[in-house]
Coordinates of C-alpha atoms and ligand atoms in Angstrom, one line a residue:
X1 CA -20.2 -5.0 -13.9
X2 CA -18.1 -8.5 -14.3
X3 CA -15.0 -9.0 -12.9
X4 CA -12.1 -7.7 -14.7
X5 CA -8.9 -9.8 -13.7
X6 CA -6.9 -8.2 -16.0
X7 CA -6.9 -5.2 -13.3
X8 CA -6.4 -7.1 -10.3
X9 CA -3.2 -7.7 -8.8
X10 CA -2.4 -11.5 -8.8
X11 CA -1.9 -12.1 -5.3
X12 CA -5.5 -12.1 -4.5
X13 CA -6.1 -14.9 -7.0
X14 CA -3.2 -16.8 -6.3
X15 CA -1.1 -18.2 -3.5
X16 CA 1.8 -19.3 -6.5
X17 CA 3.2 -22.0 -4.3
X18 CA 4.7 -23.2 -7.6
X19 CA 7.0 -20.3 -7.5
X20 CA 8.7 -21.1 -4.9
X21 CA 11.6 -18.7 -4.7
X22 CA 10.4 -15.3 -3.3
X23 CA 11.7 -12.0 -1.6
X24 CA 10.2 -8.8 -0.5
X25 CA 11.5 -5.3 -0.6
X26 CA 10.5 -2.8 1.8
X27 CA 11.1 0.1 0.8
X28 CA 10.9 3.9 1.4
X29 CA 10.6 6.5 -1.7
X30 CA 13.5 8.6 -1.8
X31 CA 12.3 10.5 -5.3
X32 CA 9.1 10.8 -6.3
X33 CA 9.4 11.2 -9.6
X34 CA 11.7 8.6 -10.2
X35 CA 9.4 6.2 -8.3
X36 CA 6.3 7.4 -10.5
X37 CA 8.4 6.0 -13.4
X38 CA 9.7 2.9 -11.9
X39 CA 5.6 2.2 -10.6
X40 CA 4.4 3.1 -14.6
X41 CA 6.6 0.4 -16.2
X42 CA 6.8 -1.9 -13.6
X43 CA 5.4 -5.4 -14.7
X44 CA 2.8 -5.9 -12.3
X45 CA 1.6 -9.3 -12.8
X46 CA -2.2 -9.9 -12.7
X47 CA -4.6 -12.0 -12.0
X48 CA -5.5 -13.1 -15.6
X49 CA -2.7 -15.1 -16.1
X50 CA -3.2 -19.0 -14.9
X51 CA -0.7 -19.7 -11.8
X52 CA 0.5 -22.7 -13.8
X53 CA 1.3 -20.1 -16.9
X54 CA 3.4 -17.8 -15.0
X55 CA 7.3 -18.0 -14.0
X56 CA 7.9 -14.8 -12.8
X57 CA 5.4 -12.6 -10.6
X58 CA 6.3 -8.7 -9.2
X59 CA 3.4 -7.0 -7.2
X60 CA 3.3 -4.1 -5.2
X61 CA 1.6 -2.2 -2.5
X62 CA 1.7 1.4 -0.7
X63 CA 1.3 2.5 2.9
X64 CA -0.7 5.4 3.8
X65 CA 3.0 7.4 3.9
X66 CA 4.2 5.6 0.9
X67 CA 1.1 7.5 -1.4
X68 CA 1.6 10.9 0.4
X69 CA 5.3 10.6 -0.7
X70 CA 4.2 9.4 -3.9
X71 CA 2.4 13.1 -4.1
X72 CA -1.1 11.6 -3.8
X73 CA -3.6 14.3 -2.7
X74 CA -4.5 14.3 0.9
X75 CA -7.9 14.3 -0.2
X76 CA -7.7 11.4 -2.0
X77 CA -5.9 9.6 1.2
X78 CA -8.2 10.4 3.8
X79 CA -11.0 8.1 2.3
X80 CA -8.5 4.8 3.0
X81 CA -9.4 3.7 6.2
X82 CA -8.7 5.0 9.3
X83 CA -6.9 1.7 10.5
X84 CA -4.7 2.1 7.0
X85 CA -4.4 5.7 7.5
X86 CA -3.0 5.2 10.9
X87 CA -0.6 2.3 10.1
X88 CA -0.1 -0.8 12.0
X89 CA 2.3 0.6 15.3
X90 CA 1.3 4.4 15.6
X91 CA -1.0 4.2 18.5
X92 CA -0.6 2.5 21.6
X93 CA -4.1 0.9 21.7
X94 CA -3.9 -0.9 18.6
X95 CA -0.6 -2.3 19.5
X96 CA -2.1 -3.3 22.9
X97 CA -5.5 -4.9 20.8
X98 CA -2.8 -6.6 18.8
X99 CA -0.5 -8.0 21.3
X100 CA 2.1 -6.0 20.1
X101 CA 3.2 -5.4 23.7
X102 CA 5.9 -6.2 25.9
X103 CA 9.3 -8.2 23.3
X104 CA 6.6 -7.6 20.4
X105 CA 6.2 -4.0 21.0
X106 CA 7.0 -1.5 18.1
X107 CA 9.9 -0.3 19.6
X108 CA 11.7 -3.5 18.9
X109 CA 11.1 -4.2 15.7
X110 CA 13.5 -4.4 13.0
X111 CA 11.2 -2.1 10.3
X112 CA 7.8 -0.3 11.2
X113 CA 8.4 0.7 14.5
X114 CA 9.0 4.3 14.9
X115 CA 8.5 5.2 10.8
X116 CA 6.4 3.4 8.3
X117 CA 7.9 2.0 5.2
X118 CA 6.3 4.0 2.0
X119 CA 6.4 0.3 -0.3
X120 CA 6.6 -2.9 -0.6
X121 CA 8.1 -4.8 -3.7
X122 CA 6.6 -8.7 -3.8
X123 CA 8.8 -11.1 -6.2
X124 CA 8.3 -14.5 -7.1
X125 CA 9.9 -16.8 -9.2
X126 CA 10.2 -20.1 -10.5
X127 CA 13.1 -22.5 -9.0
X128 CA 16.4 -20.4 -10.2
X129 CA 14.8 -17.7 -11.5
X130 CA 14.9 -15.3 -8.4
X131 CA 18.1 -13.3 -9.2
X132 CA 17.8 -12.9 -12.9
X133 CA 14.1 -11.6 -12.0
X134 CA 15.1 -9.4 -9.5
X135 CA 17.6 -8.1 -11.7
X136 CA 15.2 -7.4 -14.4
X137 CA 12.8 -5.4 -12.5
X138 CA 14.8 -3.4 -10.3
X139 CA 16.3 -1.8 -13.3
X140 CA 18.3 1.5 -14.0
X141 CA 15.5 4.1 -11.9
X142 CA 15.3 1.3 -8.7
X143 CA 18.3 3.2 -7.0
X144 CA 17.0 6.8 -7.4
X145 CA 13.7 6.0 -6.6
X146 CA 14.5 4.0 -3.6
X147 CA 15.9 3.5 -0.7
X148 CA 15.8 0.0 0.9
X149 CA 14.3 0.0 4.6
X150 CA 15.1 -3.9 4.6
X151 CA 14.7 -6.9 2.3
X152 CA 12.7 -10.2 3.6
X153 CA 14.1 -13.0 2.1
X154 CA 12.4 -16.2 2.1
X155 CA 13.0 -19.9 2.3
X156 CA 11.2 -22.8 0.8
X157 CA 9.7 -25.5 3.6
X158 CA 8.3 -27.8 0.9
X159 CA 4.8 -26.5 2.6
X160 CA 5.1 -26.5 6.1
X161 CA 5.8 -23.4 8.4
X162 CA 9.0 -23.5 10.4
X163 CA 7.4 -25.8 13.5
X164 CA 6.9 -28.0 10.9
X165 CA 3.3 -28.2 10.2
X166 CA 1.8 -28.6 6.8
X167 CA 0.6 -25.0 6.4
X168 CA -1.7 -23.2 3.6
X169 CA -4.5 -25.5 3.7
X170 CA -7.1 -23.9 4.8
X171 CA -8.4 -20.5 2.9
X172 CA -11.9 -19.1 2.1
X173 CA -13.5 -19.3 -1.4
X174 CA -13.8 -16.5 -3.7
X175 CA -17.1 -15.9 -5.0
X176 CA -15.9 -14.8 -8.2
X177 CA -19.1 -15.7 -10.6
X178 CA -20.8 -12.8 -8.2
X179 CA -23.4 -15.7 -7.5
X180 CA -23.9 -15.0 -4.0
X181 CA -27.2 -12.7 -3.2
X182 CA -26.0 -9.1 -2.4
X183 CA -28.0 -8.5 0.9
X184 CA -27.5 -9.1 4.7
X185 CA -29.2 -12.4 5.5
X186 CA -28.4 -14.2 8.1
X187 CA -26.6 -17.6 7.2
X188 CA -27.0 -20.1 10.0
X189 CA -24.7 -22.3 8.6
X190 CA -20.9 -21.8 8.0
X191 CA -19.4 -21.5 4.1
X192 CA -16.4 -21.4 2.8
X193 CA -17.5 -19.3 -0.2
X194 CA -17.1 -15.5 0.6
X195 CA -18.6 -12.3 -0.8
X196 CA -16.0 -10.9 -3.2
X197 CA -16.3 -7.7 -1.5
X198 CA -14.7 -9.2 1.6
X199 CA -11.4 -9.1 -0.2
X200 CA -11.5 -6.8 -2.9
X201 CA -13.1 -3.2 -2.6
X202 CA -15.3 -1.6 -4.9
X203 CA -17.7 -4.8 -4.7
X204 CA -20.6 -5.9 -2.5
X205 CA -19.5 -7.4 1.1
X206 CA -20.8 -10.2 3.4
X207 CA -23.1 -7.2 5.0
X208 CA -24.4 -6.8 1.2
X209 CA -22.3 -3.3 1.7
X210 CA -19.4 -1.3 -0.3
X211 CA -16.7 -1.1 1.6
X212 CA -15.8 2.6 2.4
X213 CA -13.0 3.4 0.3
X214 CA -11.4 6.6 -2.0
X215 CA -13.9 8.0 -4.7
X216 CA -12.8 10.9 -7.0
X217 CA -14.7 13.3 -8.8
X218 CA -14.5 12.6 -12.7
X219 CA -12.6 16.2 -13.1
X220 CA -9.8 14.0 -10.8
X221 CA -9.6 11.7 -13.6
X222 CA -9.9 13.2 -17.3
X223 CA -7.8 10.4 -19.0
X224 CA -11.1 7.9 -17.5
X225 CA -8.3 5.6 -16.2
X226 CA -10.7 4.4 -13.5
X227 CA -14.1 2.8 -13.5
X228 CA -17.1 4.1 -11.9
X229 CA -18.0 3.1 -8.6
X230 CA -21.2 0.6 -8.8
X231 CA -22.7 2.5 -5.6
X232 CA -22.0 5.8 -6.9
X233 CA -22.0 6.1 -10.5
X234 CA -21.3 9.8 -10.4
X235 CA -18.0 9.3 -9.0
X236 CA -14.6 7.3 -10.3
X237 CA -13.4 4.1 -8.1
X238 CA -10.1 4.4 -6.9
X239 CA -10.3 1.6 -4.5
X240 CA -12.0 -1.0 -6.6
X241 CA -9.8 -4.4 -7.8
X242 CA -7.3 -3.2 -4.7
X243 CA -7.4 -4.8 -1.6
X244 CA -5.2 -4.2 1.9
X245 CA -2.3 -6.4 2.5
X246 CA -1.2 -6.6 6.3
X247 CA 2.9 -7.6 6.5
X248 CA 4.1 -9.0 9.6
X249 CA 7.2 -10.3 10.2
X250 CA 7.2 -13.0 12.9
X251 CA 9.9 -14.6 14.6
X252 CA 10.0 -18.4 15.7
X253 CA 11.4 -19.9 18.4
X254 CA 11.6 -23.1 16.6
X255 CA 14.1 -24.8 19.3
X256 CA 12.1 -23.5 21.9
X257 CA 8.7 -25.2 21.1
X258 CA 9.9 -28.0 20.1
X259 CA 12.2 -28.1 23.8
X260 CA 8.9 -27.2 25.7
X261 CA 6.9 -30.3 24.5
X262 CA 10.1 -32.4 24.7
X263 CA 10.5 -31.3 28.2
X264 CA 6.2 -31.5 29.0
X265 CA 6.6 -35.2 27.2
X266 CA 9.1 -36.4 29.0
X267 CA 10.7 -37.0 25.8
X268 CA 8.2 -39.1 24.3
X269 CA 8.1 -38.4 20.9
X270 CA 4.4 -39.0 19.9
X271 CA 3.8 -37.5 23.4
X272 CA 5.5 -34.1 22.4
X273 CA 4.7 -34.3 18.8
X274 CA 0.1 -35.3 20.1
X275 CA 0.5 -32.0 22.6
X276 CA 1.7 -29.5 19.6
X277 CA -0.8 -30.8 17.5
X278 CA -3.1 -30.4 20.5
X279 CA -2.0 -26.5 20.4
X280 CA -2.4 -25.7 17.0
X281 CA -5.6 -27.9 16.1
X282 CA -4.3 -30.2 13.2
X283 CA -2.0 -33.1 13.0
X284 CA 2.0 -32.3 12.0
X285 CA 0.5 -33.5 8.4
X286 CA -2.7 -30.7 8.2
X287 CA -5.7 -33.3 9.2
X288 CA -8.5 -32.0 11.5
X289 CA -7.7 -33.2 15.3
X290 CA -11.4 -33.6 15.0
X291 CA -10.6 -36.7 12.5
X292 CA -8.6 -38.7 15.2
X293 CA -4.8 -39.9 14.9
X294 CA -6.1 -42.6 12.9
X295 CA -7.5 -40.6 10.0
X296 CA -6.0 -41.0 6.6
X297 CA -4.2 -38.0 5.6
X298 CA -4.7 -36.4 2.3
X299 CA -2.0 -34.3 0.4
X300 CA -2.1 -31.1 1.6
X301 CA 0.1 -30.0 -1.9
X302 CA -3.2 -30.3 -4.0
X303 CA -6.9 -28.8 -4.3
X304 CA -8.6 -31.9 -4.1
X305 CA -6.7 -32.7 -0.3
X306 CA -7.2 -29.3 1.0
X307 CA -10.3 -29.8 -0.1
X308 CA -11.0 -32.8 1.9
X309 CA -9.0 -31.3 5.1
X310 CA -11.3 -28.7 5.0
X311 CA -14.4 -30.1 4.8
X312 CA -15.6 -30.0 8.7
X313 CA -16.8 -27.6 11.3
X314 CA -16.8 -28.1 14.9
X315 CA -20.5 -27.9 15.0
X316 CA -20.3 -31.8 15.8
X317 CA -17.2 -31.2 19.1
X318 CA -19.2 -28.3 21.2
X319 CA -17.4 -29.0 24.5
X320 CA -13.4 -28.6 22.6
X321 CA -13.2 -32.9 23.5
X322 CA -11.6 -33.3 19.8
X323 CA -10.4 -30.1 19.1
X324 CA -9.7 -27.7 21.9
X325 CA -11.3 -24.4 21.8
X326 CA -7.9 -22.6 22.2
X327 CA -6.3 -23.9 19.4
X328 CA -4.5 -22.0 17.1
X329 CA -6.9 -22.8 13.8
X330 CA -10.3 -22.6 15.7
X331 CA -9.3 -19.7 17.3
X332 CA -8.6 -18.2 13.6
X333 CA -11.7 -19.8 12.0
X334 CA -14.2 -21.4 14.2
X335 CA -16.0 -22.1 11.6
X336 CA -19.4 -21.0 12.6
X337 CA -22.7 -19.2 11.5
X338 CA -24.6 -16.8 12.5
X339 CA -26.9 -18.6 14.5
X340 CA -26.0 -21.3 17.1
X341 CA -25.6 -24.9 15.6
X342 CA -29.5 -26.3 15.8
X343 CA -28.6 -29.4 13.0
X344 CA -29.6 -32.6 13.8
X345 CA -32.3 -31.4 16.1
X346 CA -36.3 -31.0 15.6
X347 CA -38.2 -28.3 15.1
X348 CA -38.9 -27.0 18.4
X349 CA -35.3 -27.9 19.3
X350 CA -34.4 -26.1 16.6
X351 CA -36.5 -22.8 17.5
X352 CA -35.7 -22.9 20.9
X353 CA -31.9 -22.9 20.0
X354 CA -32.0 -20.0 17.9
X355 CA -33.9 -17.9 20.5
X356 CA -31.3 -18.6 22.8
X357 CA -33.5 -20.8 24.9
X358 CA -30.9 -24.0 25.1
X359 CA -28.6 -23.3 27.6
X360 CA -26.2 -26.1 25.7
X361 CA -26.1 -24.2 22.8
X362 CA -25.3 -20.8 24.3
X363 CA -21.6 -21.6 23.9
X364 CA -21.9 -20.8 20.2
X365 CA -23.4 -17.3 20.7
X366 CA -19.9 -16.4 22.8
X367 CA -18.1 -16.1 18.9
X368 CA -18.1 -14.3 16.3
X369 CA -20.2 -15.5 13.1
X370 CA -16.9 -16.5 11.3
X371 CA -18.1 -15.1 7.6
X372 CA -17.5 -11.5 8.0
X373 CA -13.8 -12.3 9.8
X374 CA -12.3 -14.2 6.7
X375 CA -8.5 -13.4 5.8
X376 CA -6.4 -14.6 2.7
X377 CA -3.3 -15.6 4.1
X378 CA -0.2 -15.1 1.3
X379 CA 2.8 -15.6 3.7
X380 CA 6.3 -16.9 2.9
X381 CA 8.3 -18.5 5.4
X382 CA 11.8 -17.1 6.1
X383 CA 15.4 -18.9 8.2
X384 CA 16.0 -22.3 8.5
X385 CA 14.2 -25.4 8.3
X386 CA 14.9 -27.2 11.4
X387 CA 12.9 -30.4 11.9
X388 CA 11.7 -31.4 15.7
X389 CA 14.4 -33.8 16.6
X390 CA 17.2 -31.6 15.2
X391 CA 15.7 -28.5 17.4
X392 CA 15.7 -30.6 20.6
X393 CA 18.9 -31.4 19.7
X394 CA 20.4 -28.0 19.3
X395 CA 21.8 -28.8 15.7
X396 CA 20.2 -25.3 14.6
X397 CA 23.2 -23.0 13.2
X398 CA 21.1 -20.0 15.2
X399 CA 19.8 -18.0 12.0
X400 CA 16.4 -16.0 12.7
X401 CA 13.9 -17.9 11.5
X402 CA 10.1 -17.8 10.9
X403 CA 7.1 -16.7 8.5
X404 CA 6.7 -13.2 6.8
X405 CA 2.7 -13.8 7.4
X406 CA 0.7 -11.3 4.8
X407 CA -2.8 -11.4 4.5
X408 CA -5.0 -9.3 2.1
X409 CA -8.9 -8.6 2.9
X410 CA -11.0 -5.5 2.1
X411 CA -11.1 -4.2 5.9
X412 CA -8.2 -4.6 7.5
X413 CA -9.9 -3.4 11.2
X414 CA -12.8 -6.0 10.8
X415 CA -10.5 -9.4 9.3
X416 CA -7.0 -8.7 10.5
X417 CA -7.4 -7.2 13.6
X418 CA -10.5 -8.6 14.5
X419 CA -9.1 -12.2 14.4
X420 CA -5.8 -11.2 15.6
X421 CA -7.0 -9.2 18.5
X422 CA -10.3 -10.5 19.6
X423 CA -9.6 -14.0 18.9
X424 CA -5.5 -14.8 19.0
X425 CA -4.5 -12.1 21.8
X426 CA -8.0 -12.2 23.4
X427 CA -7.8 -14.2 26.7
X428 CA -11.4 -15.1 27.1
X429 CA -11.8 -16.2 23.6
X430 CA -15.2 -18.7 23.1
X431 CA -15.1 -19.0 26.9
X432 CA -12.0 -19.7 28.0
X433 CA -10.5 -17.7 31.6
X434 CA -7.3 -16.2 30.5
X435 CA -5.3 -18.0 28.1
X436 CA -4.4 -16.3 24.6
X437 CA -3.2 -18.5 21.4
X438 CA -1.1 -21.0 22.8
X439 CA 0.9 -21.2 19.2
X440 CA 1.5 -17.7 18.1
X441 CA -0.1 -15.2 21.1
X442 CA 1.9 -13.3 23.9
X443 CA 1.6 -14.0 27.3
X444 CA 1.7 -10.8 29.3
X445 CA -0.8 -10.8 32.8
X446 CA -4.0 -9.3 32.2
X447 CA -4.6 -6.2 34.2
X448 CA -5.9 -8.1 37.2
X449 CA -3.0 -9.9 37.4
X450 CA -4.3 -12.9 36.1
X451 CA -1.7 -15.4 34.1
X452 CA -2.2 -16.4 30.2
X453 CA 0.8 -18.3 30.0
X454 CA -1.7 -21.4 30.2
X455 CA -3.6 -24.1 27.3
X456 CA -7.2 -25.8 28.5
X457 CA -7.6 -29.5 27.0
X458 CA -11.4 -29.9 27.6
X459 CA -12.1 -33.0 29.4
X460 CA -15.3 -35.6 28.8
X461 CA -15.3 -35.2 32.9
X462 CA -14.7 -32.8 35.4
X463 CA -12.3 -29.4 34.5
X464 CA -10.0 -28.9 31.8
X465 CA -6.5 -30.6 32.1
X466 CA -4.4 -27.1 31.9
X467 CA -0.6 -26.6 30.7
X468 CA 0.6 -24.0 32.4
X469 CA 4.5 -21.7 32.1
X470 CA 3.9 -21.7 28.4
X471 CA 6.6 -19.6 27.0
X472 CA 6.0 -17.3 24.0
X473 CA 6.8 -19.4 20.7
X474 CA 6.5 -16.2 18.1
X475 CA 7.8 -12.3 18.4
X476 CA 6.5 -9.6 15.8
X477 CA 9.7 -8.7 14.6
X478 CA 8.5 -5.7 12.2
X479 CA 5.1 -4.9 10.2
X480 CA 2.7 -2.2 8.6
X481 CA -0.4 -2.1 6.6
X482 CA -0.3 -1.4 2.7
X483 CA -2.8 -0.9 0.1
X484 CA -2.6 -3.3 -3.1
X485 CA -4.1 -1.4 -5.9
X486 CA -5.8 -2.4 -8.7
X487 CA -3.4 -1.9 -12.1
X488 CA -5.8 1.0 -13.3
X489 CA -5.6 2.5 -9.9
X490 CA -1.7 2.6 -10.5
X491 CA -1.8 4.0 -13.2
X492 CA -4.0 6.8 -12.3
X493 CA -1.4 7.1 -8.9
X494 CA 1.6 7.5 -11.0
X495 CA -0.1 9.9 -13.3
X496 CA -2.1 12.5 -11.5
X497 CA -1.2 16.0 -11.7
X498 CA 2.0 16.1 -9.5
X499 CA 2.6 19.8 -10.2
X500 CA 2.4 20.5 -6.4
X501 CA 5.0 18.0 -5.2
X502 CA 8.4 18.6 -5.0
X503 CA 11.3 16.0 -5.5
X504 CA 13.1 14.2 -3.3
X505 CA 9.8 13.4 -0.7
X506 CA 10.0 12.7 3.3
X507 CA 7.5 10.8 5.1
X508 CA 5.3 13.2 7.3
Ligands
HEM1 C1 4.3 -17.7 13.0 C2 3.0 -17.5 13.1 C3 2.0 -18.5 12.6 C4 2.1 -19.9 12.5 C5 3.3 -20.8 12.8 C6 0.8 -20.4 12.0 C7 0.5 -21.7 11.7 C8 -0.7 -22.1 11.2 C9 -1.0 -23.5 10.8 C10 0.0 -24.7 11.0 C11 -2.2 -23.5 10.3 C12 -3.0 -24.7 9.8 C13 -2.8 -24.9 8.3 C14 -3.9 -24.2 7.5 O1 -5.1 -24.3 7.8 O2 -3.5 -23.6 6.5 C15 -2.7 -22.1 10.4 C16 -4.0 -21.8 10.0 C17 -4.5 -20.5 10.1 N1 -3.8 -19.4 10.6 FE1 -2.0 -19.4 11.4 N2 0.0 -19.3 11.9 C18 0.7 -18.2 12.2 C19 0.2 -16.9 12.3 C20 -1.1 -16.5 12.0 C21 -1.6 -15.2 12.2 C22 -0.8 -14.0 12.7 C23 -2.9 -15.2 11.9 C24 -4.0 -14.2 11.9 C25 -3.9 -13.0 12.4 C26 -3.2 -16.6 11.5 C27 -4.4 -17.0 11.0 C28 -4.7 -18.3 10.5 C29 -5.9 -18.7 9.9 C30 -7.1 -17.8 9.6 C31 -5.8 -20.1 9.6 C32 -6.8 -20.9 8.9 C33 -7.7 -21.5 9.9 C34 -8.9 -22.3 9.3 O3 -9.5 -21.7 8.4 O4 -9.1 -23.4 9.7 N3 -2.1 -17.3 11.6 N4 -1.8 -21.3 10.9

């Protein structure tokens, strides 16, 4: 079956960094039936339209709550995932996998903690456009249908994320021609072009797998709203063309950093500004550290320069010399295949390395293969834009600041939480002793008492030059998992037989 845009929800397509004004309603559903109607003429923007077309974009998504309040079956519900099902802060083990511990535990947050939100409301619009758009689509039923758990407003930082780094460079490659052969081969090599099924369900995955997700029986379905599910013909897909969105609201400390590297500089500015850089594995401007300070930088505002910031892994820096193996990007995407790197070498070289015989190489065999731990990353940054100098200097007029990072993927337990809790929060990460993600990771003791609050710079001799007392830059200020669904799915949500559900709905 080809790809039918027309049913998927934009976001998945596009990052519509041309519409730069944005804000997010969270929201919980106070009437069901009310909310059906809202959902049924809601102008969900999809993926069809070009970016560049488009001035106005609304998209929405439902916890695991919001479609049990929403008067989906149970039955239908139980066949999201269990990480979905469970929701981002309801058990004490995720939030410990997450780092969601300590200032960024549950309990703290703003929204999410103690009760998940049932909905979240995505709009973007062209410069100005914002409040007449809003107005539009919130509409006469908005108010019955909803109450408002809190609304994430967002600022525009020209492209950089509130420590000031040129952000959104880096994202994988749909394969959206379905060109990619649908079995599990190994691919020594990194790519940058992903399995569809990675991000949307009801499609083939990097394992050459469906993704589990909700089927329903034909009889669920009569008006045929949804298509059949390509693994199981028999039954209707109600996952396919949807996709999980993971919301996160995450505080910076932009004065803070920017006082830590000041102070660890001795207020040399390229010294401060070369250490940051050091932490989060690019320069200020988005170029590779493994290009050198001397590199030319290309725009990171078009395809053709995040095309050429991208193009590298660190198959070439396997002792961290260039870029360090604890910074923030190749801790997020190391960039690696299956196999351990064996280019460049000879035959036997080559054999020996991919039996594990070359102790050199082993290092590569301690991560992850990066292709089935891929995210889309949609966030929007939020607060004031406070350059370094200013932040050293305490001009900041002390309003909360930082990014509303969402990321959509097709299993939110393997991409999400996989890279945020094996690789960000995860103190031994590609071999390191006990440091976590020296940009965005806590820095709570592990259980044998040992200290994170440390950064390794890998040195050509002897050990690594360490940075140790590193306060945490970035608190999880609220979050929860949604599901995205596809506009036919939505329109089967909104109009299955309700006759069992009352009006108003609770969350259970
Ligand atoms: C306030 C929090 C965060 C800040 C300031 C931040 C900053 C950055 C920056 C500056 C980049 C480089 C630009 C780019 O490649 O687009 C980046 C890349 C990235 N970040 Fe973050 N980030 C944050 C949170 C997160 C979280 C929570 C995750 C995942 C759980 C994450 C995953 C990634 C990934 C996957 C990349 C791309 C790496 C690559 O492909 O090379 N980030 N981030």
């Amino acid at each position: 079956m080809a790809v039918d845009l027309d049913d998927i929800q934009g976001l998945v397509r596009h990052a519509y960094s041309r519409l730069t004004e944005a804000c997010f309603y969270v929201l919980r559903i106070a009437d069901a039936q009310a909310a059906r109607r809202w959902l049924s003429s809601a102008p969900v923007t999809s993926a069809a339209l070009a970016a560049k077309s488009v001035q106005e974009v609304l998209q929405v998504a439902l916890t695991s709550d919001g479609l049990r309040a929403l008067g989906v079956p149970q039955r239908m519900i139980e066949q999201f995932s269990s990480e979905f099902n469970g929701g981002m802060s309801a058990d004490a083990n995720r939030s410990r996998r997450l780092g969601d511990v300590d200032t960024n535990a549950p309990e703290n947050w703003k929204w999410g903690g103690s009760a998940a939100p049932h909905m979240v409301v995505l709009l973007y619009a062209a410069p100005g456009r914002l409040a007449e758009w809003t107005q539009a689509v919130t509409g006469p039923e908005w108010a019955t249908a909803f109450s408002v758990e809190v609304v994430l407003p967002t600022t525009d930082m020209k492209g950089l994320e509130p420590f000031g780094f040129a952000d959104g460079i880096s994202q994988p490659a749909l394969d959206w021609q379905l060109s990619l052969p649908s079995h599990d081969r190994t691919q020594p090599d990194y790519s940058n072009l992903i399995e569809l099924g990675e991000f949307l369900l009801g499609y083939a995955n990097a394992y050459g797998r469906f993704t589990e997700r909700p089927l329903v029986e034909p009889a669920d379905d009569p008006q045929g709203l949804l298509a059949p599910a390509e693994d199981a013909p028999d039954k209707r897909d109600l996952g396919r063309n949807g996709s999980y969105l993971v919301l996160r609201q995450l505080r910076q400390d932009v004065q803070g950093f920017w006082r830590f590297h000041n102070a660890r500089a001795n207020g040399d500015p390229a010294a401060r500004k070369a250490t940051a850089e050091a932490m989060v594995g690019r320069t200020m401007a988005g170029v590779s550290l493994l290009e050198g300070a001397q590199a030319p930088s290309p725009d990171p505002g078009t395809k053709a320069g995040r095309e050429q910031l991208n193009a590298f892994t660190y198959a070439g820096d396997a002792d961290g010399l260039r870029c360090p193996f604890g910074a923030h990007v190749r801790r997020a995407n190391p960039r690696n295949g299956d196999l351990p790197d064996a280019s460049g070498k000879g035959l036997l070289a080559r054999l020996l390395t991919t039996l594990g015989f070359d102790a050199a190489a082993l290092r590569g065999d301690l991560v992850a293969s990066s292709r089935f731990h891929r995210m889309l990353r949609r966030g929007r940054e939020y607060g004031q834009s406070l350059p370094p100098e200013a932040a050293i200097e305490d001009q900041g007029d002390g309003v909360e600041t930082g990014l509303h990072f969402i990321c959509l993927g097709a299993n939110i337990s393997r991409q999400f939480e996989f890279i945020q809790g094996a690789w960000i929060t995860g103190a031994k990460f590609n071999g390191l002793a006990a440091e976590r993600d020296p940009l965005i990771g806590e820095r709570q003791p592990l259980s044998d008492g040992s200290e994170t609050d440390r950064f390794s710079l890998p040195q050509a001799e002897g050990a690594a030059c360490q940075t140790t007392g590193l306060p945490q830059f970035v608190t999880v200020m609220g979050g929860a998992y949604f599901f995205m669904p596809s506009l036919r799915a939505l329109r089967f949500l909104v109009t299955l037989d309700h006759s069992n559900t009352s009006s108003p709905v609770g969350s259970t």
